[in-house]
Tab-separated table of C-alpha atoms in Angstrom:
chain	number	residue	atom	x	y	z
A	432	MET	CA	14.060	9.978	-4.997
A	433	ARG	CA	10.524	8.660	-4.496
A	434	PRO	CA	10.112	5.233	-2.888
A	435	GLN	CA	10.275	2.297	-5.259
A	436	ILE	CA	9.506	-0.909	-3.434
A	437	ILE	CA	11.871	-3.621	-4.680
A	438	LEU	CA	12.127	-6.653	-2.435
A	439	ALA	CA	14.494	-9.577	-2.517
A	440	GLU	CA	13.275	-13.082	-3.237
A	441	LYS	CA	12.189	-15.170	-0.287
A	442	GLY	CA	14.601	-17.653	1.242
A	443	GLY	CA	17.117	-17.699	4.112
A	444	ASP	CA	18.936	-14.472	4.931
A	445	VAL	CA	17.540	-12.887	1.768
A	446	ALA	CA	14.004	-13.309	3.147
A	447	ARG	CA	15.056	-11.485	6.309
A	448	THR	CA	16.550	-8.717	4.163
A	449	ALA	CA	13.215	-8.392	2.358
A	450	GLU	CA	11.373	-8.280	5.682
A	451	TYR	CA	13.655	-5.542	7.026
A	452	SER	CA	13.238	-3.627	3.751
A	453	ILE	CA	9.454	-3.747	4.119
A	454	LYS	CA	9.724	-2.620	7.737
A	455	GLY	CA	12.081	0.164	6.731
A	456	TYR	CA	9.594	1.575	4.224
A	457	LEU	CA	6.696	1.172	6.653
A	458	TYR	CA	8.737	2.928	9.340
A	459	GLN	CA	9.269	5.884	6.992
A	460	PHE	CA	5.566	6.045	6.146
A	461	LEU	CA	4.673	5.937	9.843
A	462	ARG	CA	7.142	8.719	10.525
A	463	TYR	CA	5.654	10.834	7.744
A	464	LEU	CA	2.163	10.283	9.164
A	465	SER	CA	3.324	11.074	12.693
A	466	GLU	CA	4.789	14.400	11.528
A	467	ILE	CA	1.493	15.316	9.838
A	468	LEU	CA	-0.536	14.428	12.938
A	469	ALA	CA	1.775	16.460	15.192
A	470	ALA	CA	1.917	19.528	12.920
A	471	GLY	CA	0.491	22.804	14.147
A	472	THR	CA	-1.726	25.328	12.387
A	473	GLY	CA	-0.102	26.863	9.321
A	474	THR	CA	2.478	24.076	8.965
A	475	LYS	CA	3.225	22.485	5.606
A	476	VAL	CA	4.723	18.989	5.485
A	477	THR	CA	6.539	17.794	2.365
A	478	ILE	CA	6.953	14.040	2.023
A	479	GLU	CA	10.182	13.075	0.254
A	480	GLY	CA	11.037	16.735	0.571
A	481	ALA	CA	13.321	18.961	-1.421
A	482	ILE	CA	15.854	18.784	1.435
A	483	GLU	CA	15.306	15.495	3.299
A	484	ASP	CA	12.786	12.658	3.724
A	485	ILE	CA	10.390	15.087	5.408
A	486	ASP	CA	10.499	18.876	5.297
A	487	VAL	CA	8.340	20.526	7.962
A	488	ALA	CA	7.853	24.228	7.188
A	489	THR	CA	6.492	26.525	9.886
A	490	ALA	CA	6.565	30.293	10.271
A	491	GLY	CA	10.201	31.345	10.546
A	492	PHE	CA	12.061	28.059	9.918
A	493	THR	CA	12.045	24.658	8.215
A	494	THR	CA	12.993	21.364	9.875
A	495	ALA	CA	14.505	18.813	7.503
A	496	VAL	CA	14.050	15.286	8.847
A	497	GLN	CA	16.037	12.274	7.673
A	498	CYS	CA	14.594	8.899	8.715
A	499	LYS	CA	16.741	5.772	9.195
A	500	TYR	CA	15.624	2.329	10.387
A	501	HIS	CA	18.255	-0.018	11.839
A	502	GLU	CA	16.452	-2.955	13.444
A	503	GLN	CA	19.145	-5.316	12.139
A	504	ALA	CA	21.836	-3.447	14.064
A	505	ASP	CA	22.514	-4.725	17.587
A	506	LYS	CA	23.580	-1.330	18.866
A	507	PHE	CA	24.158	2.233	17.811
A	508	THR	CA	27.568	3.330	16.550
A	509	LEU	CA	28.428	6.686	15.038
A	510	GLY	CA	29.616	4.972	11.854
A	511	LYS	CA	26.068	3.906	11.027
A	512	ILE	CA	24.932	7.521	10.577
A	513	TYR	CA	27.989	9.015	8.829
A	514	LYS	CA	26.211	9.327	5.485
A	515	PRO	CA	23.053	11.210	6.582
A	516	ILE	CA	25.174	13.569	8.702
A	517	LEU	CA	27.429	14.348	5.740
A	518	LEU	CA	24.470	14.874	3.415
A	519	MET	CA	22.921	17.288	5.902
A	520	LEU	CA	26.221	19.125	6.280
A	521	GLU	CA	26.506	19.356	2.486
A	522	HIS	CA	23.050	20.943	2.282
A	523	PHE	CA	23.846	23.328	5.148
A	524	SER	CA	27.134	24.386	3.503
A	525	LYS	CA	25.219	25.510	0.411
A	526	ASN	CA	22.220	27.019	2.206
A	527	ALA	CA	23.535	28.365	5.528
A	528	SER	CA	22.235	31.875	4.869
A	529	GLN	CA	18.861	30.703	3.549
A	530	THR	CA	15.761	32.367	4.980
A	531	PRO	CA	13.866	30.910	6.714
A	532	LYS	CA	16.543	28.955	8.532
A	533	VAL	CA	16.774	25.200	8.040
A	534	TYR	CA	17.183	22.966	11.092
A	535	TYR	CA	18.192	19.319	10.717
A	536	ARG	CA	16.793	16.333	12.574
A	537	LEU	CA	18.134	12.811	12.070
A	538	PHE	CA	15.401	10.427	13.190
A	539	CYS	CA	16.653	6.868	13.520
A	540	HIS	CA	15.754	3.624	15.237
A	541	PHE	CA	18.323	1.474	17.015
A	542	PRO	CA	17.027	-1.149	19.466
A	543	ASP	CA	19.443	-0.011	22.213
A	544	GLN	CA	18.753	3.745	22.007
A	545	SER	CA	16.005	6.167	22.989
A	546	GLY	CA	15.637	9.917	23.505
A	547	SER	CA	17.687	12.480	21.622
A	548	ARG	CA	21.205	13.855	21.562
A	549	THR	CA	23.416	16.379	19.825
A	550	LEU	CA	26.617	15.773	17.912
A	551	SER	CA	29.905	17.054	19.356
A	552	LYS	CA	32.535	18.918	17.375
A	553	LEU	CA	34.952	16.022	17.922
A	554	GLU	CA	32.368	13.531	16.583
A	555	LEU	CA	31.822	15.695	13.507
A	556	GLU	CA	35.574	15.759	12.913
A	557	THR	CA	35.568	11.958	13.175
A	558	VAL	CA	32.808	11.766	10.574
A	559	LEU	CA	34.725	14.090	8.248
A	560	GLY	CA	37.841	11.941	8.684
A	561	THR	CA	36.215	8.820	7.244
A	562	GLY	CA	38.252	6.697	4.869
A	563	SER	CA	35.233	5.552	2.857
A	564	ASP	CA	35.561	6.512	-0.806
A	565	PRO	CA	31.792	7.001	-1.373
A	566	LEU	CA	31.609	9.250	1.700
A	567	LYS	CA	34.713	11.159	0.610
A	568	ALA	CA	32.811	12.021	-2.588
A	569	ILE	CA	30.146	13.730	-0.448
A	570	ILE	CA	32.804	15.517	1.615
A	571	ARG	CA	34.345	16.944	-1.556
A	572	ARG	CA	30.969	18.546	-2.367
A	573	ILE	CA	30.804	20.362	0.995
A	574	VAL	CA	31.569	24.065	0.547
A	575	ALA	CA	34.919	25.022	2.054
A	576	GLY	CA	34.788	27.152	5.199
A	577	VAL	CA	31.380	25.893	6.316
A	578	ASP	CA	30.575	26.916	9.908
A	579	HIS	CA	30.671	23.607	11.793
A	580	GLU	CA	29.541	25.136	15.067
A	581	GLU	CA	26.426	26.664	13.538
A	582	PHE	CA	25.611	23.356	11.820
A	583	LEU	CA	25.926	21.476	15.116
A	584	LYS	CA	23.538	23.979	16.754
A	585	ARG	CA	20.946	23.162	14.127
A	586	LEU	CA	21.380	19.361	14.188
A	587	THR	CA	19.473	17.000	16.512
A	588	ILE	CA	19.706	13.224	16.547
A	589	GLU	CA	16.466	11.642	17.732
A	590	PHE	CA	16.205	7.945	18.525
A	591	GLY	CA	12.737	6.690	17.650
A	592	GLN	CA	10.557	3.837	18.799
A	593	SER	CA	10.294	0.408	17.246
A	594	THR	CA	7.903	-0.080	14.333
A	595	ASP	CA	5.272	-1.649	16.586
A	596	ALA	CA	5.556	1.130	19.175
A	597	LEU	CA	5.425	3.821	16.486
A	598	GLN	CA	2.304	2.224	14.989
A	599	GLN	CA	0.646	2.309	18.414
A	600	LYS	CA	1.637	5.960	18.847
A	601	VAL	CA	0.113	6.850	15.478
A	602	LEU	CA	-3.100	4.966	16.335
A	603	ASP	CA	-3.351	6.875	19.619
A	604	GLU	CA	-2.764	10.161	17.792
A	605	LEU	CA	-5.542	9.347	15.315
A	606	ARG	CA	-7.942	8.537	18.143
A	607	GLY	CA	-7.021	11.904	19.625
A	608	LYS	CA	-8.183	13.573	16.409
A	609	GLY	CA	-11.789	12.550	17.015
A	610	PHE	CA	-12.017	9.270	15.115
A	611	SER	CA	-13.737	6.300	16.756
A	612	ALA	CA	-11.449	3.489	17.931
A	613	GLU	CA	-13.107	0.950	15.626
A	614	ASP	CA	-12.820	3.184	12.566
A	615	VAL	CA	-9.218	4.119	13.360
A	616	GLU	CA	-7.986	0.529	13.383
A	617	ALA	CA	-9.909	-0.851	10.400
A	618	VAL	CA	-10.563	2.130	8.118
A	619	ILE	CA	-8.775	5.394	8.953
A	620	TYR	CA	-5.284	4.091	9.715
A	621	PRO	CA	-4.845	1.890	6.595
A	622	HIS	CA	-6.300	4.637	4.413
A	623	ALA	CA	-3.890	7.189	5.927
A	624	ILE	CA	-0.897	4.921	5.247
A	625	GLN	CA	-1.986	4.408	1.649
A	626	ARG	CA	-2.464	8.161	1.253
A	627	ILE	CA	1.129	8.629	2.452
A	628	VAL	CA	2.362	6.027	-0.078
A	629	ASP	CA	0.443	7.775	-2.865
A	630	LEU	CA	1.882	11.163	-1.902
A	631	ALA	CA	5.438	9.845	-1.622
A	632	THR	CA	5.377	8.582	-5.197
A	633	GLN	CA	4.209	11.856	-6.769
A	634	ALA	CA	6.712	13.436	-9.147
A	635	SER	CA	6.668	17.075	-8.053
A	636	VAL	CA	7.464	18.608	-4.658
A	637	ALA	CA	4.204	20.568	-4.767
A	638	ASP	CA	2.190	17.357	-5.153
A	639	ARG	CA	4.035	15.845	-2.175
A	640	THR	CA	3.324	18.821	0.083
A	641	VAL	CA	0.520	18.365	2.604
A	642	ASP	CA	-1.651	20.744	4.561
A	643	PRO	CA	-2.165	18.636	7.734
A	644	SER	CA	-5.656	20.016	8.406
A	645	ALA	CA	-6.778	19.153	4.869
A	646	PHE	CA	-5.192	15.698	5.160
A	647	LEU	CA	-7.174	15.014	8.354
A	648	GLY	CA	-10.333	16.503	6.879
A	649	ALA	CA	-10.155	14.057	3.974
A	650	LEU	CA	-9.769	11.147	6.412
A	651	HIS	CA	-13.038	12.135	8.101
A	652	ASP	CA	-14.802	11.485	4.781
A	653	VAL	CA	-13.490	7.907	4.463
A	654	ARG	CA	-16.109	5.196	4.891
A	655	LYS	CA	-14.785	2.098	3.115
A	656	VAL	CA	-11.933	-0.224	4.030
A	657	THR	CA	-8.764	0.209	1.984
A	658	PHE	CA	-7.009	-3.067	1.154
A	659	THR	CA	-3.550	-2.445	-0.283
A	660	ARG	CA	-0.087	-3.906	-0.546
A	661	TRP	CA	0.614	-2.617	2.982
A	662	THR	CA	-2.418	-4.068	4.781
A	663	ARG	CA	-0.581	-7.215	5.847
A	664	GLU	CA	2.241	-5.165	7.389
A	665	LEU	CA	-0.013	-3.118	9.673
A	666	ALA	CA	-0.523	-3.916	13.348
A	667	THR	CA	-4.297	-3.677	12.838
A	668	ARG	CA	-4.491	-6.143	9.922
A	669	ALA	CA	-6.821	-8.510	11.832
A	670	GLN	CA	-9.287	-5.649	12.434
A	671	ILE	CA	-8.979	-4.565	8.788
A	672	PHE	CA	-9.777	-8.056	7.502
A	673	LYS	CA	-12.644	-8.419	9.977
A	674	ARG	CA	-14.237	-5.114	8.945
A	675	LEU	CA	-13.753	-5.877	5.258
A	676	ARG	CA	-15.487	-9.251	5.599
A	677	GLU	CA	-18.345	-7.646	7.535
A	678	ASP	CA	-18.759	-4.921	4.903
A	679	LEU	CA	-18.840	-7.414	2.006
A	680	LYS	CA	-21.004	-10.082	3.652
A	681	PRO	CA	-24.479	-8.513	3.062
A	682	SER	CA	-23.992	-8.065	-0.699
A	683	LEU	CA	-22.384	-11.485	-1.071
A	684	GLY	CA	-25.482	-12.971	0.529
A	685	GLN	CA	-27.780	-11.571	-2.184
A	686	ASN	CA	-28.816	-14.131	-4.802
A	687	SER	CA	-29.043	-12.460	-8.216
A	688	ARG	CA	-26.162	-10.031	-8.024
A	689	GLY	CA	-24.137	-8.890	-11.035
A	690	ARG	CA	-20.470	-9.263	-10.103
A	691	THR	CA	-17.473	-8.443	-12.282
A	692	PHE	CA	-13.815	-9.072	-11.445
A	693	VAL	CA	-11.036	-7.266	-13.279
A	694	LEU	CA	-7.742	-8.912	-12.357
A	695	ALA	CA	-4.147	-7.950	-13.173
A	696	PRO	CA	-2.140	-11.131	-12.522
A	697	ALA	CA	1.407	-9.790	-12.888
A	698	ALA	CA	2.026	-8.911	-9.198
A	699	ILE	CA	0.133	-11.868	-7.698
A	700	GLU	CA	2.295	-14.719	-6.433
A	701	LYS	CA	1.431	-18.100	-7.996
A	702	PHE	CA	-1.496	-16.579	-9.900
A	703	ASP	CA	-1.441	-19.241	-12.592
A	704	GLU	CA	-1.220	-21.965	-9.970
A	705	ASP	CA	-4.082	-20.645	-7.793
A	706	ILE	CA	-6.554	-18.919	-10.128
A	707	VAL	CA	-8.576	-22.011	-11.088
A	708	ARG	CA	-9.059	-22.962	-7.427
A	709	PHE	CA	-10.064	-19.380	-6.573
A	710	ILE	CA	-12.673	-19.140	-9.340
A	711	LYS	CA	-14.007	-22.620	-8.568
A	712	LYS	CA	-14.436	-21.700	-4.876
A	713	PHE	CA	-16.237	-18.479	-5.773
A	714	VAL	CA	-18.575	-20.099	-8.292
A	715	GLU	CA	-19.400	-23.061	-6.053
A	716	ARG	CA	-20.384	-20.669	-3.271
A	717	TYR	CA	-22.068	-17.820	-5.127
A	718	CYS	CA	-23.379	-19.403	-8.339
A	719	CYS	CA	-24.661	-22.750	-7.128
A	720	LYS	CA	-28.468	-22.638	-7.075
A	721	TYR	CA	-31.472	-21.683	-9.195
A	722	LEU	CA	-31.687	-18.094	-7.949
A	723	HIS	CA	-28.031	-17.538	-8.848
A	724	SER	CA	-28.931	-16.862	-12.480
A	725	ASN	CA	-26.366	-14.148	-13.244
A	726	PRO	CA	-22.913	-15.791	-13.363
A	727	PRO	CA	-19.899	-13.651	-12.430
A	728	LEU	CA	-17.669	-12.178	-15.100
A	729	PHE	CA	-13.901	-12.523	-14.748
A	730	MET	CA	-11.781	-10.290	-17.002
A	731	VAL	CA	-7.997	-10.619	-17.026
A	732	VAL	CA	-5.776	-7.617	-17.750
A	733	GLY	CA	-2.600	-7.794	-19.802
A	734	GLU	CA	-0.804	-10.641	-21.521
A	735	TYR	CA	-2.349	-13.825	-20.188
A	736	ASP	CA	-3.497	-17.082	-21.786
A	737	VAL	CA	-7.231	-16.695	-21.165
A	738	SER	CA	-8.157	-19.504	-23.554
A	739	GLY	CA	-5.799	-21.820	-21.665
A	740	LEU	CA	-7.477	-20.764	-18.410
A	741	GLU	CA	-10.874	-21.580	-19.921
A	742	THR	CA	-9.643	-25.067	-20.788
A	743	ARG	CA	-8.402	-25.611	-17.242
A	744	LEU	CA	-11.710	-24.384	-15.802
A	745	HIS	CA	-13.596	-26.744	-18.113
A	746	ASP	CA	-11.458	-29.633	-16.902
A	747	ALA	CA	-12.278	-28.565	-13.326
A	748	GLY	CA	-15.986	-28.879	-14.120
A	749	LEU	CA	-16.817	-25.235	-14.883
A	750	ARG	CA	-18.341	-24.116	-18.177
A	751	CYS	CA	-17.582	-20.552	-19.319
A	752	ALA	CA	-19.261	-18.085	-21.638
A	753	ASN	CA	-16.437	-16.371	-23.525
A	754	GLY	CA	-18.297	-14.227	-26.074
A	755	LEU	CA	-16.701	-15.999	-29.024
A	756	VAL	CA	-18.830	-16.844	-32.031
A	757	GLY	CA	-16.505	-18.814	-34.225
A	758	THR	CA	-13.330	-16.771	-34.065
A	759	ALA	CA	-15.073	-13.409	-33.582
A	760	PHE	CA	-15.933	-11.794	-30.245
A	761	ARG	CA	-19.539	-10.770	-29.688
A	762	ALA	CA	-20.233	-8.896	-26.480
A	763	ASN	CA	-23.927	-9.784	-26.408
A	764	ASP	CA	-22.987	-13.464	-26.303
A	765	LEU	CA	-20.731	-12.803	-23.309
A	766	PHE	CA	-23.372	-10.813	-21.438
A	767	ARG	CA	-26.369	-13.070	-22.124
A	768	ARG	CA	-28.077	-14.943	-19.310
A	769	PRO	CA	-27.602	-18.728	-19.162
A	770	MET	CA	-30.375	-21.292	-19.460
A	771	VAL	CA	-31.151	-22.621	-15.972
A	772	LYS	CA	-32.952	-25.751	-14.772
A	773	LYS	CA	-34.462	-25.613	-11.301
A	774	SER	CA	-34.680	-29.282	-10.259
A	775	PRO	CA	-32.264	-30.833	-10.314
A	776	PHE	CA	-30.271	-27.602	-10.555
A	777	ALA	CA	-28.359	-27.208	-13.800
A	778	ILE	CA	-26.971	-24.110	-15.503
A	779	GLU	CA	-25.707	-23.651	-19.046
A	780	PHE	CA	-22.544	-21.903	-17.875
A	781	SER	CA	-21.456	-20.892	-14.386
A	782	LEU	CA	-19.147	-17.977	-15.192
A	783	ARG	CA	-18.148	-15.553	-17.911
A	784	LEU	CA	-14.491	-15.202	-18.881
A	785	ALA	CA	-12.672	-12.799	-21.192
A	786	SER	CA	-9.521	-10.776	-21.699
A	787	ARG	CA	-10.228	-7.203	-20.580
A	788	ASP	CA	-8.688	-5.884	-23.795
A	789	ILE	CA	-11.329	-7.391	-26.086
A	790	VAL	CA	-14.366	-6.208	-24.100
A	791	LYS	CA	-14.868	-2.717	-25.517
A	792	GLU	CA	-18.633	-2.424	-25.027
A	793	GLU	CA	-20.475	-1.374	-21.913
A	794	PRO	CA	-22.617	-4.152	-20.444
A	795	PRO	CA	-26.381	-3.853	-21.057
A	796	LYS	CA	-26.714	-3.324	-17.306
A	797	ARG	CA	-23.972	-2.018	-15.034
A	798	PRO	CA	-22.619	-4.621	-12.608
A	799	ASP	CA	-23.867	-4.373	-9.051
A	800	GLU	CA	-20.316	-4.924	-7.829
A	801	LEU	CA	-16.978	-4.347	-9.516
A	802	PHE	CA	-13.907	-5.953	-7.943
A	803	LEU	CA	-10.688	-4.304	-9.158
A	804	VAL	CA	-7.777	-6.545	-8.223
A	805	ASN	CA	-4.384	-4.819	-8.661
A	806	VAL	CA	-6.124	-2.480	-11.121
A	807	ALA	CA	-6.178	1.238	-10.334
A	808	ASP	CA	-9.332	2.019	-12.289
A	809	ASP	CA	-11.646	0.707	-14.989
A	810	PRO	CA	-14.119	2.270	-17.461
A	811	TRP	CA	-16.935	0.357	-15.761
A	812	ALA	CA	-16.261	2.027	-12.407
A	813	HIS	CA	-19.217	4.316	-11.748
A	814	HIS	CA	-20.702	6.100	-8.739
A	815	ASP	CA	-23.786	3.852	-9.003
A	816	VAL	CA	-21.633	0.691	-8.796
A	817	ASP	CA	-20.139	-0.760	-5.605
A	818	VAL	CA	-16.450	-0.696	-6.489
A	819	HIS	CA	-14.104	-2.756	-4.306
A	820	ARG	CA	-10.381	-2.176	-4.831
A	821	PHE	CA	-7.749	-4.663	-3.737
A	822	GLU	CA	-3.962	-4.565	-3.998
A	823	ILE	CA	-2.876	-8.101	-3.210
A	824	GLU	CA	0.155	-10.330	-3.581
A	825	ARG	CA	-1.733	-13.607	-3.130
A	826	LEU	CA	-5.219	-14.775	-3.973
A	827	SER	CA	-5.686	-16.163	-0.452
A	828	ASP	CA	-6.231	-12.580	0.768
A	829	LEU	CA	-9.103	-12.172	-1.684
A	830	GLU	CA	-10.483	-15.581	-0.717
A	831	TYR	CA	-10.569	-14.552	2.927
A	832	ALA	CA	-12.263	-11.213	2.203
A	833	LEU	CA	-14.922	-12.981	0.108
A	834	GLN	CA	-15.733	-15.561	2.802
A	835	LEU	CA	-14.131	-18.390	0.795
A	836	ARG	CA	-11.832	-19.386	3.646
A	837	THR	CA	-12.001	-19.033	7.420
A	838	THR	CA	-8.398	-17.926	8.032
A	839	TYR	CA	-5.966	-15.732	6.169
A	840	ALA	CA	-2.670	-17.386	5.293
């Protein structure tokens, strides 16, 4: 099953459960990336493989890797890995004669363990003697007469590093592939993690199978910072934010710049509570003088009360062009330039606002910059437009990237 990130609500022990869940997914993604970086010539790596979490196919054999993260556990006990062992044994019982041979590696993190070990015949018998009803259901699926000794020869239990240590290992491995240290931390590493996430959620095994050399080759072509749901979880998040701010600063400093935001509010925490403050901050910084004669356009995706937002913005002192003439929408009225007075500075309207669904026409001139916020793509995205993609859970991240605050919260 492909990863589906579902986190508990914040608060007390549930918040810690959510945090461990996030770390567990990140640990898997790091492990996937580490396998790709370590793979030799001719190796194929399948993420969320047909056998286990990672299938590493080389000439002559396949290694099926199951990844488990147990930071909550104080110490390792055999009982904590009964299920993955039984699932591996079930697969072996049905594929023992398969060519090429399949070897099994259980990769797990327990704070008190390191190195690797095998499983003894007595320990396997203990696992098979479990009284757990769900585990008994797996045992019943194991083919009778399976060769336990051969299975144990093919099984290795490897105790991995902590999340932080594994991140550092991956960063070192990326530097060893010829990337500059600065690019690794701010650009290459976050892009690689997002590429892993994208691969892991593909439907077919073929689409989740990676040629490591091609994967690395694609990373060498990356130039822009990737800001995604996972950016905050990465050890290099400070470097990512710093690089992103540096990359955006020159264009934000230009006076008459056509800027369009396409925002999907559904996944943004407290969107309704924070959106007026965000827009007000942006307008007061980037549409506040005579040369700022091209107000930004904000388009909201999906079911959202845009007219109610316009009222709130009006009450906050911001006039909007909405493209409405009576009750009908007219694109040319939305795209028109406002009347501007130089001294004292006054502007007819300081932003444009619309639901994305009603804006069917192309603008008379493409925007200079298109900010896609929790939106995968947009018809206005074009190779001649600077497209900035953000996956965020809070508007404060966007505020920080756009120089609207000095710290990220």
